[in-house]
Amino acid sequence: MATNTSPVPQWKELITQTTVAHRTKEEGSVLYYVLSTVNLGPSIRPQARYVVHRGFVNEQRSKTTESGVEPAQADYGMNTCLLTTTDIRSPKAQQILKQQQQEGEAHVEIAWWMEKAQLQFRLACTAHLLPHADNEHYMGFDGSKLVPPPASLSSKRPTSFDWAFERSRIFEKMSLGLLASFARPTPGSEHPNGNEIDAEGAGKDHEDGLNDKANPWPMELPKPGDAETKADQDALALSDKNFALVVLAPYKVDVLDLVRSKRSVFELQGGRSGGNEHWTAKRVVP
Ligand SMILES: Cc1cc2nc3c(=O)[nH]c(=O)nc-3n(C[C@H](O)[C@H](O)[C@H](O)COP(=O)(O)O)c2cc1C
């Protein structure tokens, strides 16, 4: 949503338009991008993997607005911070936390190819993790720097942006399979039946996939609120405990438009104080 204090940069409009338009039309993969983190030790290495775009902060789908999106918390607009999700125990989360600890902030990069639109986005971002309130890293989340702008200049000062609501709003949208995935042992840790099942089978065929030996944990959990048994309730509580919202705050965005042979670099000027954002745009040689 555009406000006087927060003009929407063109790169964000392109992402919103393309993800809203193509998501349901035979390009489901438009919601996947590559997220690179820095693995600091023992020697510095980049590490990349796909994650799912969960929209921008405070953005939810709308059938009534022209843009196809609207704010989830009505006192606030939307900003340019992207949301994805992960397990707080995962290597990517641990890499972000370690970089924050050692360097004050964590820097990551997104590479995103949208085939139908023939657009590549490269976003340099700081990364911010919002885990469960009981997690030791919860206090490290500096939400005040990431809040979206108030919904309009004239509105009364809104109540503070509710990050706990934002986290649970996204948690509740997780598929049943993803809810279950957060209740497993630590991602990337040794498989409990690893010696008995064929490790080489990964990717070759899917035959050894869906049995109790290969997957000795629930493959799905009920949605929060639907859990009836104690076992499901406990597993969901564990899932919530491990679930982390990842807020990616871009400060430099490189957009390559292959159709028009056009490349532009957008840069955030002076941070995001009070939800205000000012972006410059520069044409560069494609
Ligand atoms: C299409 C696709 C989407 C994915 N989305 C996510 C995601 O949103 N969050 C996540 O933590 N992992 C996601 N994954 C799994 C990661 O790519 C990766 O395999 C896993 O999280 C391990 O990452 P790490 O060891 O670097 O932490 C996705 C994988 C694929 C293939």
CSV table of N, CA, C and O in Angstrom, one decimal, residues 12-106:
chain,number,residue,atom,x,y,z
A,12,LYS,N,9.5,-3.3,-5.8
A,12,LYS,CA,8.5,-4.1,-4.9
A,12,LYS,C,7.2,-4.2,-5.7
A,12,LYS,O,6.6,-5.3,-5.6
A,13,GLU,N,6.8,-3.2,-6.4
A,13,GLU,CA,5.6,-3.4,-7.2
A,13,GLU,C,5.7,-4.5,-8.2
A,13,GLU,O,4.8,-5.3,-8.4
A,14,LEU,N,6.9,-4.6,-8.8
A,14,LEU,CA,7.1,-5.7,-9.8
A,14,LEU,C,7.0,-7.1,-9.1
A,14,LEU,O,6.4,-8.0,-9.6
A,15,ILE,N,7.6,-7.2,-7.9
A,15,ILE,CA,7.5,-8.5,-7.2
A,15,ILE,C,6.1,-8.8,-6.8
A,15,ILE,O,5.6,-9.9,-7.1
A,16,THR,N,5.4,-7.8,-6.3
A,16,THR,CA,4.0,-8.0,-5.9
A,16,THR,C,3.1,-8.4,-7.1
A,16,THR,O,2.4,-9.4,-7.0
A,17,GLN,N,3.2,-7.6,-8.1
A,17,GLN,CA,2.4,-7.9,-9.3
A,17,GLN,C,2.7,-9.3,-9.8
A,17,GLN,O,1.8,-10.0,-10.1
A,18,THR,N,4.0,-9.6,-9.9
A,18,THR,CA,4.3,-10.9,-10.6
A,18,THR,C,3.9,-12.1,-9.7
A,18,THR,O,3.4,-13.1,-10.2
A,19,THR,N,4.1,-12.0,-8.4
A,19,THR,CA,3.8,-13.1,-7.5
A,19,THR,C,2.3,-13.2,-7.4
A,19,THR,O,1.8,-14.3,-7.4
A,20,VAL,N,1.6,-12.1,-7.3
A,20,VAL,CA,0.1,-12.2,-7.2
A,20,VAL,C,-0.5,-12.7,-8.5
A,20,VAL,O,-1.3,-13.6,-8.6
A,21,ALA,N,0.0,-12.3,-9.7
A,21,ALA,CA,-0.5,-12.6,-11.0
A,21,ALA,C,-0.2,-14.1,-11.4
A,21,ALA,O,-1.1,-14.8,-11.9
A,22,HIS,N,1.0,-14.5,-11.1
A,22,HIS,CA,1.4,-15.8,-11.7
A,22,HIS,C,1.3,-16.9,-10.7
A,22,HIS,O,1.4,-18.1,-11.1
A,23,ARG,N,1.1,-16.6,-9.4
A,23,ARG,CA,1.1,-17.7,-8.4
A,23,ARG,C,0.2,-18.8,-8.7
A,23,ARG,O,0.5,-20.0,-8.7
A,24,THR,N,-1.1,-18.4,-9.1
A,24,THR,CA,-2.1,-19.5,-9.3
A,24,THR,C,-2.1,-19.9,-10.8
A,24,THR,O,-2.8,-20.8,-11.1
A,25,LYS,N,-1.4,-19.2,-11.6
A,25,LYS,CA,-1.4,-19.5,-13.0
A,25,LYS,C,-0.2,-20.3,-13.5
A,25,LYS,O,0.8,-19.6,-13.8
A,26,GLU,N,-0.2,-21.5,-13.3
A,26,GLU,CA,0.9,-22.5,-13.8
A,26,GLU,C,2.3,-22.0,-13.6
A,26,GLU,O,3.2,-22.5,-14.2
A,27,GLU,N,2.5,-21.2,-12.6
A,27,GLU,CA,3.9,-20.9,-12.2
A,27,GLU,C,4.0,-20.9,-10.7
A,27,GLU,O,4.4,-19.8,-10.1
A,28,GLY,N,3.7,-22.0,-10.1
A,28,GLY,CA,3.8,-22.1,-8.6
A,28,GLY,C,5.2,-21.7,-8.1
A,28,GLY,O,5.4,-21.2,-7.0
A,29,SER,N,6.2,-22.1,-8.9
A,29,SER,CA,7.6,-21.9,-8.5
A,29,SER,C,8.0,-20.4,-8.4
A,29,SER,O,9.1,-20.1,-7.9
A,30,VAL,N,7.1,-19.5,-8.8
A,30,VAL,CA,7.4,-18.1,-8.7
A,30,VAL,C,7.6,-17.7,-7.3
A,30,VAL,O,8.1,-16.6,-7.0
A,31,LEU,N,7.1,-18.5,-6.4
A,31,LEU,CA,7.2,-18.1,-4.9
A,31,LEU,C,8.5,-18.7,-4.3
A,31,LEU,O,8.7,-18.5,-3.1
A,32,TYR,N,9.3,-19.3,-5.1
A,32,TYR,CA,10.6,-19.8,-4.5
A,32,TYR,C,11.7,-19.0,-4.9
A,32,TYR,O,11.9,-18.6,-6.1
A,33,TYR,N,12.6,-18.6,-4.0
A,33,TYR,CA,13.8,-17.9,-4.3
A,33,TYR,C,15.0,-18.5,-3.6
A,33,TYR,O,14.8,-19.2,-2.6
A,34,VAL,N,16.2,-18.2,-4.1
A,34,VAL,CA,17.4,-18.7,-3.5
A,34,VAL,C,17.8,-17.7,-2.4
A,34,VAL,O,17.9,-16.5,-2.7
A,35,LEU,N,18.1,-18.2,-1.2
A,35,LEU,CA,18.6,-17.4,-0.1
A,35,LEU,C,20.0,-17.8,0.2
A,35,LEU,O,20.2,-19.0,0.6
A,36,SER,N,20.9,-16.9,0.1
A,36,SER,CA,22.3,-17.2,0.5
A,36,SER,C,22.7,-16.6,1.8
A,36,SER,O,22.4,-15.4,2.0
A,37,THR,N,23.2,-17.4,2.7
A,37,THR,CA,23.7,-16.9,3.9
A,37,THR,C,25.3,-17.0,3.9
A,37,THR,O,25.8,-17.6,3.0
A,38,VAL,N,25.9,-16.5,5.0
A,38,VAL,CA,27.4,-16.7,5.1
A,38,VAL,C,27.7,-17.7,6.2
A,38,VAL,O,27.2,-17.4,7.3
A,39,ASN,N,28.4,-18.7,5.9
A,39,ASN,CA,28.8,-19.7,6.9
A,39,ASN,C,30.2,-19.2,7.3
A,39,ASN,O,31.1,-19.2,6.6
A,40,LEU,N,30.3,-18.7,8.6
A,40,LEU,CA,31.5,-18.1,9.0
A,40,LEU,C,32.6,-19.0,9.4
A,40,LEU,O,33.8,-18.6,9.6
A,41,GLY,N,32.3,-20.3,9.7
A,41,GLY,CA,33.5,-21.0,10.2
A,41,GLY,C,33.4,-22.5,9.9
A,41,GLY,O,32.4,-23.0,9.5
A,42,PRO,N,34.6,-23.1,9.9
A,42,PRO,CA,35.9,-22.6,10.2
A,42,PRO,C,36.5,-21.7,9.1
A,42,PRO,O,37.3,-20.9,9.4
A,43,SER,N,36.1,-21.9,7.9
A,43,SER,CA,36.4,-20.8,6.9
A,43,SER,C,35.2,-20.3,6.2
A,43,SER,O,34.1,-20.9,6.2
A,44,ILE,N,35.3,-19.0,5.8
A,44,ILE,CA,34.1,-18.3,5.3
A,44,ILE,C,33.6,-18.9,4.0
A,44,ILE,O,34.4,-19.0,3.0
A,45,ARG,N,32.3,-19.3,3.9
A,45,ARG,CA,31.7,-19.8,2.7
A,45,ARG,C,30.3,-19.3,2.5
A,45,ARG,O,29.6,-19.2,3.5
A,46,PRO,N,29.9,-19.1,1.3
A,46,PRO,CA,28.5,-18.8,1.1
A,46,PRO,C,27.7,-20.1,1.1
A,46,PRO,O,28.3,-21.2,0.8
A,47,GLN,N,26.4,-20.0,1.5
A,47,GLN,CA,25.6,-21.2,1.5
A,47,GLN,C,24.2,-20.8,1.0
A,47,GLN,O,23.6,-19.9,1.5
A,48,ALA,N,23.8,-21.5,-0.1
A,48,ALA,CA,22.5,-21.1,-0.7
A,48,ALA,C,21.5,-22.2,-0.7
A,48,ALA,O,21.9,-23.4,-0.7
A,49,ARG,N,20.3,-21.9,-0.7
A,49,ARG,CA,19.2,-22.9,-0.7
A,49,ARG,C,17.9,-22.1,-1.1
A,49,ARG,O,17.8,-20.9,-1.0
A,50,TYR,N,16.9,-22.9,-1.6
A,50,TYR,CA,15.6,-22.3,-1.9
A,50,TYR,C,14.8,-22.1,-0.6
A,50,TYR,O,14.8,-23.0,0.3
A,51,VAL,N,14.0,-21.1,-0.6
A,51,VAL,CA,13.0,-20.9,0.5
A,51,VAL,C,11.7,-20.4,-0.2
A,51,VAL,O,11.7,-20.0,-1.4
A,52,VAL,N,10.6,-20.3,0.6
A,52,VAL,CA,9.3,-19.9,0.0
A,52,VAL,C,9.1,-18.4,0.4
A,52,VAL,O,9.2,-18.1,1.6
A,53,HIS,N,8.7,-17.6,-0.5
A,53,HIS,CA,8.3,-16.2,-0.3
A,53,HIS,C,6.9,-16.3,0.4
A,53,HIS,O,6.0,-16.8,-0.1
A,54,ARG,N,6.8,-15.7,1.6
A,54,ARG,CA,5.6,-15.6,2.4
A,54,ARG,C,5.0,-14.2,2.4
A,54,ARG,O,4.2,-13.9,3.3
A,55,GLY,N,5.3,-13.5,1.3
A,55,GLY,CA,4.8,-12.1,1.3
A,55,GLY,C,5.7,-11.1,2.0
A,55,GLY,O,6.8,-11.4,2.4
A,56,PHE,N,5.2,-9.9,2.0
A,56,PHE,CA,6.0,-8.8,2.7
A,56,PHE,C,5.4,-8.7,4.1
A,56,PHE,O,4.2,-9.2,4.3
A,57,VAL,N,6.1,-8.0,4.9
A,57,VAL,CA,5.6,-7.8,6.3
A,57,VAL,C,4.2,-7.1,6.3
A,57,VAL,O,3.9,-6.2,5.5
A,58,ASN,N,3.3,-7.7,7.0
A,58,ASN,CA,1.9,-7.2,7.1
A,58,ASN,C,1.0,-7.3,5.9
A,58,ASN,O,0.0,-6.7,5.8
A,59,GLU,N,1.5,-8.1,4.9
A,59,GLU,CA,0.8,-8.2,3.6
A,59,GLU,C,-0.1,-9.5,3.6
A,59,GLU,O,0.5,-10.6,3.8
A,60,GLN,N,-1.3,-9.4,3.3
A,60,GLN,CA,-2.1,-10.6,3.1
A,60,GLN,C,-2.9,-10.4,1.8
A,60,GLN,O,-3.1,-9.3,1.3
A,61,ARG,N,-3.3,-11.6,1.3
A,61,ARG,CA,-4.1,-11.6,0.0
A,61,ARG,C,-5.4,-10.9,0.2
A,61,ARG,O,-6.0,-11.0,1.2
A,62,SER,N,-5.9,-10.3,-0.9
A,62,SER,CA,-7.2,-9.6,-0.8
A,62,SER,C,-7.9,-9.8,-2.2
A,62,SER,O,-7.3,-9.7,-3.2
A,63,LYS,N,-9.2,-10.1,-2.1
A,63,LYS,CA,-10.0,-10.3,-3.3
A,63,LYS,C,-10.6,-9.0,-3.7
A,63,LYS,O,-11.1,-8.8,-4.8
A,64,THR,N,-10.5,-8.0,-2.8
A,64,THR,CA,-11.2,-6.7,-3.1
A,64,THR,C,-10.3,-5.6,-3.5
A,64,THR,O,-10.8,-4.6,-4.2
A,65,THR,N,-9.0,-5.6,-3.2
A,65,THR,CA,-8.1,-4.5,-3.6
A,65,THR,C,-7.6,-4.7,-5.0
A,65,THR,O,-7.4,-5.9,-5.4
A,66,GLU,N,-7.3,-3.6,-5.7
A,66,GLU,CA,-6.8,-3.7,-7.0
A,66,GLU,C,-5.4,-4.4,-7.1
A,66,GLU,O,-5.1,-5.2,-8.0
A,67,SER,N,-4.6,-4.2,-6.1
A,67,SER,CA,-3.2,-4.8,-6.0
A,67,SER,C,-3.3,-6.3,-5.7
A,67,SER,O,-2.3,-7.0,-5.9
A,68,GLY,N,-4.4,-6.8,-5.2
A,68,GLY,CA,-4.5,-8.2,-4.8
A,68,GLY,C,-4.0,-8.4,-3.4
A,68,GLY,O,-4.0,-9.6,-2.9
A,69,VAL,N,-3.5,-7.4,-2.7
A,69,VAL,CA,-3.1,-7.5,-1.3
A,69,VAL,C,-3.6,-6.4,-0.4
A,69,VAL,O,-4.0,-5.4,-0.9
A,70,GLU,N,-3.6,-6.7,0.9
A,70,GLU,CA,-4.0,-5.6,1.8
A,70,GLU,C,-3.3,-5.9,3.2
A,70,GLU,O,-2.8,-7.0,3.4
A,71,PRO,N,-3.2,-4.9,4.1
A,71,PRO,CA,-2.5,-5.1,5.3
A,71,PRO,C,-3.3,-6.0,6.2
A,71,PRO,O,-4.5,-6.0,6.3
A,72,ALA,N,-2.6,-6.9,7.0
A,72,ALA,CA,-3.2,-7.8,7.9
A,72,ALA,C,-3.5,-7.0,9.2
A,72,ALA,O,-4.6,-7.2,9.8
A,73,GLN,N,-2.7,-6.1,9.7
A,73,GLN,CA,-3.0,-5.2,10.8
A,73,GLN,C,-3.3,-3.9,10.2
A,73,GLN,O,-2.5,-3.2,9.7
A,74,ALA,N,-4.6,-3.5,10.4
A,74,ALA,CA,-5.1,-2.4,9.6
A,74,ALA,C,-4.5,-1.0,10.0
A,74,ALA,O,-4.6,-0.1,9.2
A,75,ASP,N,-4.0,-0.9,11.2
A,75,ASP,CA,-3.3,0.3,11.6
A,75,ASP,C,-2.0,0.6,10.8
A,75,ASP,O,-1.5,1.7,11.0
A,76,TYR,N,-1.6,-0.4,10.2
A,76,TYR,CA,-0.3,-0.3,9.5
A,76,TYR,C,-0.4,-0.6,8.0
A,76,TYR,O,-1.3,-1.3,7.6
A,77,GLY,N,0.5,0.0,7.2
A,77,GLY,CA,0.6,-0.4,5.8
A,77,GLY,C,1.6,-1.5,5.7
A,77,GLY,O,1.8,-2.3,6.6
A,78,MET,N,2.2,-1.6,4.5
A,78,MET,CA,3.2,-2.7,4.3
A,78,MET,C,4.6,-2.0,4.0
A,78,MET,O,4.6,-0.8,3.5
A,79,ASN,N,5.7,-2.7,4.3
A,79,ASN,CA,7.0,-2.1,3.9
A,79,ASN,C,7.6,-3.1,2.9
A,79,ASN,O,7.0,-3.9,2.3
A,80,THR,N,8.9,-2.9,2.7
A,80,THR,CA,9.6,-3.7,1.7
A,80,THR,C,10.3,-4.9,2.3
A,80,THR,O,11.1,-5.5,1.6
A,81,CYS,N,10.0,-5.2,3.5
A,81,CYS,CA,10.7,-6.4,4.2
A,81,CYS,C,10.0,-7.7,3.8
A,81,CYS,O,8.8,-7.8,3.9
A,82,LEU,N,10.7,-8.6,3.3
A,82,LEU,CA,10.2,-9.9,2.9
A,82,LEU,C,10.1,-10.9,4.0
A,82,LEU,O,10.9,-10.8,4.9
A,83,LEU,N,9.2,-11.8,4.0
A,83,LEU,CA,9.0,-12.8,5.0
A,83,LEU,C,9.3,-14.2,4.4
A,83,LEU,O,8.8,-14.5,3.3
A,84,THR,N,10.1,-15.0,5.1
A,84,THR,CA,10.1,-16.4,4.8
A,84,THR,C,10.1,-17.1,6.2
A,84,THR,O,10.0,-16.4,7.2
A,85,THR,N,10.2,-18.4,6.2
A,85,THR,CA,10.1,-19.1,7.5
A,85,THR,C,11.2,-20.2,7.5
A,85,THR,O,11.7,-20.7,6.5
A,86,THR,N,11.6,-20.6,8.7
A,86,THR,CA,12.5,-21.7,8.9
A,86,THR,C,12.4,-22.3,10.3
A,86,THR,O,11.6,-21.8,11.1
A,87,ASP,N,13.3,-23.3,10.5
A,87,ASP,CA,13.4,-23.9,11.8
A,87,ASP,C,14.6,-23.2,12.5
A,87,ASP,O,15.7,-23.1,11.9
A,88,ILE,N,14.4,-22.7,13.7
A,88,ILE,CA,15.4,-21.9,14.3
A,88,ILE,C,16.7,-22.7,14.5
A,88,ILE,O,17.8,-22.2,14.7
A,89,ARG,N,16.6,-24.1,14.5
A,89,ARG,CA,17.7,-25.0,14.7
A,89,ARG,C,18.5,-25.2,13.4
A,89,ARG,O,19.6,-25.8,13.5
A,90,SER,N,18.0,-24.8,12.3
A,90,SER,CA,18.6,-25.1,11.0
A,90,SER,C,19.9,-24.4,10.8
A,90,SER,O,20.1,-23.3,11.4
A,91,PRO,N,20.8,-25.0,10.0
A,91,PRO,CA,22.1,-24.3,9.7
A,91,PRO,C,21.9,-22.9,9.2
A,91,PRO,O,22.6,-22.0,9.7
A,92,LYS,N,20.9,-22.6,8.4
A,92,LYS,CA,20.8,-21.2,7.8
A,92,LYS,C,20.5,-20.3,9.0
A,92,LYS,O,21.0,-19.2,9.0
A,93,ALA,N,19.6,-20.7,9.9
A,93,ALA,CA,19.3,-19.8,11.0
A,93,ALA,C,20.5,-19.6,11.9
A,93,ALA,O,20.8,-18.5,12.4
A,94,GLN,N,21.2,-20.7,12.2
A,94,GLN,CA,22.4,-20.6,13.0
A,94,GLN,C,23.5,-19.7,12.4
A,94,GLN,O,24.2,-19.0,13.1
A,95,GLN,N,23.6,-19.8,11.1
A,95,GLN,CA,24.5,-18.9,10.4
A,95,GLN,C,24.2,-17.4,10.6
A,95,GLN,O,25.0,-16.6,10.8
A,96,ILE,N,22.9,-17.2,10.4
A,96,ILE,CA,22.4,-15.8,10.6
A,96,ILE,C,22.7,-15.3,12.1
A,96,ILE,O,23.2,-14.2,12.3
A,97,LEU,N,22.4,-16.2,13.0
A,97,LEU,CA,22.6,-15.8,14.4
A,97,LEU,C,24.1,-15.6,14.7
A,97,LEU,O,24.4,-14.6,15.4
A,98,LYS,N,24.9,-16.4,14.2
A,98,LYS,CA,26.3,-16.3,14.4
A,98,LYS,C,26.9,-15.0,13.9
A,98,LYS,O,27.7,-14.3,14.5
A,99,GLN,N,26.4,-14.7,12.6
A,99,GLN,CA,26.9,-13.5,12.0
A,99,GLN,C,26.4,-12.2,12.8
A,99,GLN,O,27.2,-11.3,13.0
A,100,GLN,N,25.2,-12.3,13.3
A,100,GLN,CA,24.7,-11.2,14.1
A,100,GLN,C,25.6,-11.0,15.4
A,100,GLN,O,25.9,-9.9,15.8
A,101,GLN,N,25.9,-12.2,16.0
A,101,GLN,CA,26.7,-12.1,17.2
A,101,GLN,C,28.1,-11.6,17.0
A,101,GLN,O,28.6,-10.7,17.7
A,102,GLN,N,28.7,-12.0,15.8
A,102,GLN,CA,30.1,-11.6,15.6
A,102,GLN,C,30.2,-10.2,15.0
A,102,GLN,O,31.2,-9.5,15.2
A,103,GLU,N,29.2,-9.9,14.1
A,103,GLU,CA,29.4,-8.7,13.3
A,103,GLU,C,28.3,-7.6,13.6
A,103,GLU,O,28.3,-6.6,12.9
A,104,GLY,N,27.4,-7.9,14.5
A,104,GLY,CA,26.4,-6.9,14.8
A,104,GLY,C,25.1,-7.1,13.9
A,104,GLY,O,24.0,-6.9,14.4
A,105,GLU,N,25.3,-7.4,12.7
A,105,GLU,CA,24.1,-7.8,11.8
A,105,GLU,C,24.5,-8.8,10.8
A,105,GLU,O,25.7,-9.1,10.5
A,106,ALA,N,23.4,-9.5,10.3
A,106,ALA,CA,23.7,-10.6,9.4
A,106,ALA,C,23.2,-10.1,8.0
A,106,ALA,O,22.2,-9.6,7.8
